[in-house]
Amino acid sequence: QFWSPSSINKNKAMVENLQNHGIVTSDEVAKAMEVVDRGVFVPDRSSAYVDSPMSVGYNVTISAPHMHAMCLQLLEKHLKPGMRVLDVGSGTGYLTACFAVMVGSEGRAIGVEHIPELVASSVKNIEASAASPLLKEGSLAVHAGDGRQGWAEFAPYDAIHVGAAAPEIPEALIDQLKPGGRLVIPVGNIFQDLQVVDKNSDGSVSIKSETSVRYVPLTSREAQLRGD
Ligand code: SAH
């Protein structure tokens, strides 16, 4: 049993609100966000559906629903059934689960997270969500590691999402992107831009800035735990 009726309704209302504000425009994104109950991914279920980031320990936060929605929208064409997606800094596993539902059992969704305790709790969260069968089948997996190196095993990826801000775009992530693929990554230190990197068929990249954002840093585990 994945959801209690009240949480299904609250999660659905959250998605409808994002649709009413024009943040969610794709049916596939709406469907994924509807079936993956955000409530099972956050420590405080009562505020799971409020549009704000929330602390999950280890000096990091789960992003606000509108940021998750925006990233899903930006990647939507690269999350078709059968495609491969990498989620760097997968944290609670919420977005990895949404990605997995969109690419389906023929696709592959890989999360990489450098705090082993978060990897373990994200697996529990996913097991309590609608993405649980995909985790069991193996089309969805979360690994402990430094996401700045990407995850070479299943490269190249149609879509790469980074959930923490990098001082500059890690080369490995561009290398692991398929021609025609798209990387969405916050870039910067104090002032950050959400950058959309498209790899062209000749291997060159086109980069555009989508909006100003504020994410926790993509850094080493030691620096994060020190709170640098
Ligand atoms: N999308 C996630 C974002 C969590 S915050 C969610 O909404 O739940 C960013 C995450 O990136 C944190 O969990 C943090 O531990 C992780 N992170 C930061 N630097 C990293 C690195 N170098 N490699 C892997 N994960 C990293």
Coordinates of C-alpha atoms and ligand atoms in Angstrom, one line a residue:
Q1 CA 0.0 0.0 0.0
F2 CA 1.7 3.2 -1.2
W3 CA -0.6 6.0 -0.2
S4 CA -3.3 7.0 2.3
P5 CA -6.2 8.6 0.6
S6 CA -5.6 12.0 2.1
S7 CA -2.0 12.1 0.9
I8 CA -3.0 11.1 -2.6
N9 CA -5.4 14.1 -2.6
K10 CA -2.9 16.5 -1.2
N11 CA -0.2 15.3 -3.7
K12 CA -2.7 15.7 -6.6
A13 CA -3.7 19.2 -5.4
M14 CA 0.0 20.1 -5.4
V15 CA 0.4 19.0 -9.0
E16 CA -2.8 20.8 -10.1
N17 CA -1.5 23.9 -8.5
L18 CA 1.8 23.6 -10.5
Q19 CA -0.3 23.1 -13.6
N20 CA -2.5 26.2 -12.8
H21 CA 0.7 28.3 -12.5
G22 CA 1.9 27.1 -15.9
I23 CA 5.0 25.3 -14.3
V24 CA 3.8 21.8 -15.3
T25 CA 2.5 21.8 -18.9
S26 CA 3.3 18.2 -20.0
D27 CA 0.8 15.4 -19.3
E28 CA 3.7 13.0 -18.7
V29 CA 5.3 15.2 -16.1
A30 CA 1.9 15.7 -14.4
K31 CA 1.3 11.9 -14.4
A32 CA 4.7 11.1 -12.9
M33 CA 4.3 13.7 -10.2
E34 CA 0.8 12.4 -9.4
V35 CA 1.8 8.8 -9.0
V36 CA 5.0 9.5 -7.0
D37 CA 3.7 10.8 -3.7
R38 CA 6.1 13.5 -2.5
G39 CA 4.9 12.7 1.1
V40 CA 6.9 9.5 1.3
F41 CA 10.2 11.3 0.5
V42 CA 10.3 14.0 3.2
P43 CA 10.9 13.8 6.9
D44 CA 7.9 15.9 7.8
R45 CA 4.9 14.6 5.9
S46 CA 2.6 17.3 7.0
S47 CA 4.5 20.0 5.0
A48 CA 5.4 17.7 2.1
Y49 CA 3.1 19.5 -0.3
V50 CA 4.1 23.0 0.6
D51 CA 6.1 24.8 -2.2
S52 CA 9.3 25.2 -0.3
P53 CA 12.6 23.4 0.1
M54 CA 12.9 21.3 3.3
S55 CA 16.0 20.2 5.4
V56 CA 16.8 16.5 5.1
G57 CA 19.9 16.5 7.3
Y58 CA 23.6 16.4 6.3
N59 CA 23.4 20.2 5.5
V60 CA 21.1 19.6 2.5
T61 CA 17.5 20.1 1.5
I62 CA 15.0 18.5 -0.8
S63 CA 14.2 21.0 -3.5
A64 CA 10.8 22.8 -3.6
P65 CA 8.1 21.2 -5.8
H66 CA 8.2 24.0 -8.3
M67 CA 12.0 23.4 -8.9
H68 CA 11.4 19.6 -9.3
A69 CA 8.6 20.4 -11.7
M70 CA 10.7 22.9 -13.7
C71 CA 13.6 20.4 -14.1
L72 CA 11.2 17.6 -15.2
Q73 CA 9.7 20.0 -17.7
L74 CA 13.1 21.0 -19.1
L75 CA 14.1 17.3 -19.5
E76 CA 10.7 16.0 -20.6
K77 CA 11.6 15.3 -24.2
H78 CA 14.6 13.3 -22.9
L79 CA 12.6 11.2 -20.5
K80 CA 10.6 9.2 -23.0
P81 CA 10.0 5.5 -22.3
G82 CA 13.2 3.5 -22.8
M83 CA 15.5 6.4 -22.3
R84 CA 18.4 6.6 -19.9
V85 CA 18.6 9.3 -17.2
L86 CA 21.2 10.1 -14.5
D87 CA 20.3 12.1 -11.4
V88 CA 23.4 13.5 -9.7
G89 CA 22.9 14.4 -6.0
S90 CA 19.8 12.3 -5.8
G91 CA 19.2 13.1 -2.1
T92 CA 15.8 11.9 -1.0
G93 CA 15.3 10.0 -4.3
Y94 CA 12.1 11.9 -5.2
L95 CA 13.2 13.1 -8.6
T96 CA 15.0 9.9 -9.4
A97 CA 11.7 8.1 -8.8
C98 CA 9.8 10.5 -11.1
F99 CA 12.5 10.0 -13.8
A100 CA 12.2 6.2 -13.4
V101 CA 8.4 6.3 -13.8
M102 CA 8.8 8.4 -17.0
V103 CA 11.4 6.3 -18.7
G104 CA 9.7 3.1 -17.5
S105 CA 11.0 -0.5 -17.1
E106 CA 12.6 -0.4 -20.6
G107 CA 14.6 2.7 -19.6
R108 CA 17.1 3.3 -16.9
A109 CA 17.2 5.8 -14.1
I110 CA 20.4 6.1 -12.0
G111 CA 20.8 8.2 -8.9
V112 CA 24.2 9.1 -7.5
E113 CA 24.5 10.5 -4.0
H114 CA 27.7 11.0 -1.9
I115 CA 26.1 10.6 1.5
P116 CA 25.7 6.9 2.1
E117 CA 22.9 7.4 4.7
L118 CA 20.9 9.4 2.2
V119 CA 21.4 6.6 -0.4
A120 CA 20.0 4.1 2.2
S121 CA 17.0 6.3 3.1
S122 CA 16.3 7.2 -0.5
V123 CA 16.0 3.5 -1.3
K124 CA 13.5 3.1 1.6
N125 CA 11.6 6.1 0.3
I126 CA 11.5 4.7 -3.2
E127 CA 10.3 1.3 -1.9
A128 CA 7.4 3.1 -0.3
S129 CA 6.5 4.9 -3.6
A130 CA 5.0 3.9 -6.9
A131 CA 8.5 3.5 -8.3
S132 CA 9.1 0.5 -6.1
P133 CA 8.6 -2.1 -8.8
L134 CA 11.2 -0.4 -11.0
L135 CA 13.7 -0.5 -8.2
K136 CA 13.0 -4.3 -7.8
E137 CA 13.3 -4.9 -11.5
G138 CA 16.6 -3.0 -11.7
S139 CA 15.7 -0.2 -14.1
L140 CA 16.0 2.2 -11.2
A141 CA 19.1 2.2 -9.0
V142 CA 20.8 4.6 -6.5
H143 CA 24.5 4.5 -6.0
A144 CA 26.9 6.0 -3.4
G145 CA 29.6 8.0 -5.1
D146 CA 30.9 11.4 -6.2
G147 CA 28.5 12.5 -8.8
R148 CA 31.0 14.9 -10.3
Q149 CA 32.3 11.8 -12.0
G150 CA 28.9 10.9 -13.3
W151 CA 28.1 7.2 -13.5
A152 CA 30.0 5.7 -16.4
E153 CA 28.5 2.2 -16.3
F154 CA 25.3 3.2 -18.1
A155 CA 26.6 6.2 -20.1
P156 CA 25.7 7.8 -22.5
Y157 CA 22.5 9.3 -21.0
D158 CA 19.6 11.0 -22.8
A159 CA 19.1 13.2 -19.7
I160 CA 21.3 14.2 -16.8
H161 CA 20.0 16.3 -13.9
V162 CA 22.2 17.7 -11.2
G163 CA 20.5 18.7 -7.9
A164 CA 23.4 20.7 -6.4
A165 CA 25.2 23.8 -7.7
A166 CA 28.6 23.2 -9.4
P167 CA 31.2 26.0 -9.6
E168 CA 31.6 24.9 -13.2
I169 CA 30.1 22.1 -15.4
P170 CA 31.9 18.9 -14.6
E171 CA 33.5 17.6 -17.8
A172 CA 32.6 14.0 -17.1
L173 CA 28.9 14.9 -17.2
I174 CA 29.2 16.4 -20.7
D175 CA 31.2 13.3 -21.8
Q176 CA 28.5 11.0 -20.5
L177 CA 25.7 12.9 -22.4
K178 CA 24.4 11.3 -25.6
P179 CA 24.4 13.4 -28.8
G180 CA 20.8 14.9 -28.7
G181 CA 20.8 14.6 -24.9
R182 CA 20.3 17.3 -22.4
L183 CA 21.9 18.2 -19.1
V184 CA 20.2 20.5 -16.5
I185 CA 22.6 21.8 -13.9
P186 CA 22.7 24.8 -11.5
V187 CA 26.0 26.6 -12.0
G188 CA 27.7 29.2 -9.7
N189 CA 28.5 29.8 -6.1
I190 CA 26.4 32.5 -4.4
F191 CA 24.8 33.6 -7.6
Q192 CA 23.6 30.6 -9.6
D193 CA 22.0 30.0 -12.9
L194 CA 20.1 26.9 -13.9
Q195 CA 21.9 26.0 -17.1
V196 CA 20.5 23.8 -19.9
V197 CA 23.2 22.1 -21.9
D198 CA 22.2 20.4 -25.1
K199 CA 24.7 18.1 -26.9
N200 CA 24.5 18.5 -30.6
S201 CA 24.9 15.6 -33.1
D202 CA 28.5 16.7 -33.8
G203 CA 29.3 16.4 -30.1
S204 CA 29.5 20.2 -29.6
V205 CA 27.3 21.7 -26.8
S206 CA 24.9 24.7 -26.7
I207 CA 24.4 26.2 -23.3
K208 CA 21.6 28.6 -22.2
S209 CA 20.7 30.0 -18.8
E210 CA 17.1 29.3 -17.8
T211 CA 16.7 31.2 -14.5
S212 CA 18.5 32.3 -11.3
V213 CA 18.4 29.6 -8.6
R214 CA 19.7 28.8 -5.2
Y215 CA 20.9 25.2 -4.6
V216 CA 23.3 23.6 -2.0
P217 CA 26.8 23.2 -3.5
L218 CA 28.0 20.2 -5.5
T219 CA 31.1 19.6 -3.5
S220 CA 33.1 17.0 -1.6
R221 CA 31.4 15.0 1.2
E222 CA 33.9 16.4 3.8
A223 CA 33.2 20.1 2.8
Q224 CA 29.4 19.5 2.9
L225 CA 29.5 17.9 6.3
R226 CA 31.7 20.7 7.6
G227 CA 29.1 23.1 6.2
D228 CA 31.6 25.1 4.1
Ligands
SAH1 N1 17.1 16.3 -5.9 C1 17.5 16.1 -4.6 C2 18.4 17.2 -4.2 C3 19.0 17.1 -2.8 S1 20.1 18.4 -2.4 C4 16.2 16.1 -3.8 O1 15.4 17.0 -4.1 O2 16.0 15.4 -2.8 C5 21.6 18.0 -3.3 C6 22.1 16.7 -3.0 O3 23.4 16.6 -3.7 C7 22.4 16.4 -1.5 O4 21.8 15.2 -1.2 C8 23.9 16.2 -1.5 O5 24.4 15.3 -0.5 C9 24.3 15.8 -2.9 N2 25.6 16.1 -3.3 C10 26.4 17.2 -3.2 N3 27.6 17.1 -3.8 C11 27.6 15.8 -4.3 C12 28.6 15.1 -5.0 N4 29.8 15.6 -5.3 N5 28.3 13.9 -5.4 C13 27.1 13.3 -5.1 N6 26.1 14.0 -4.4 C14 26.4 15.2 -4.0

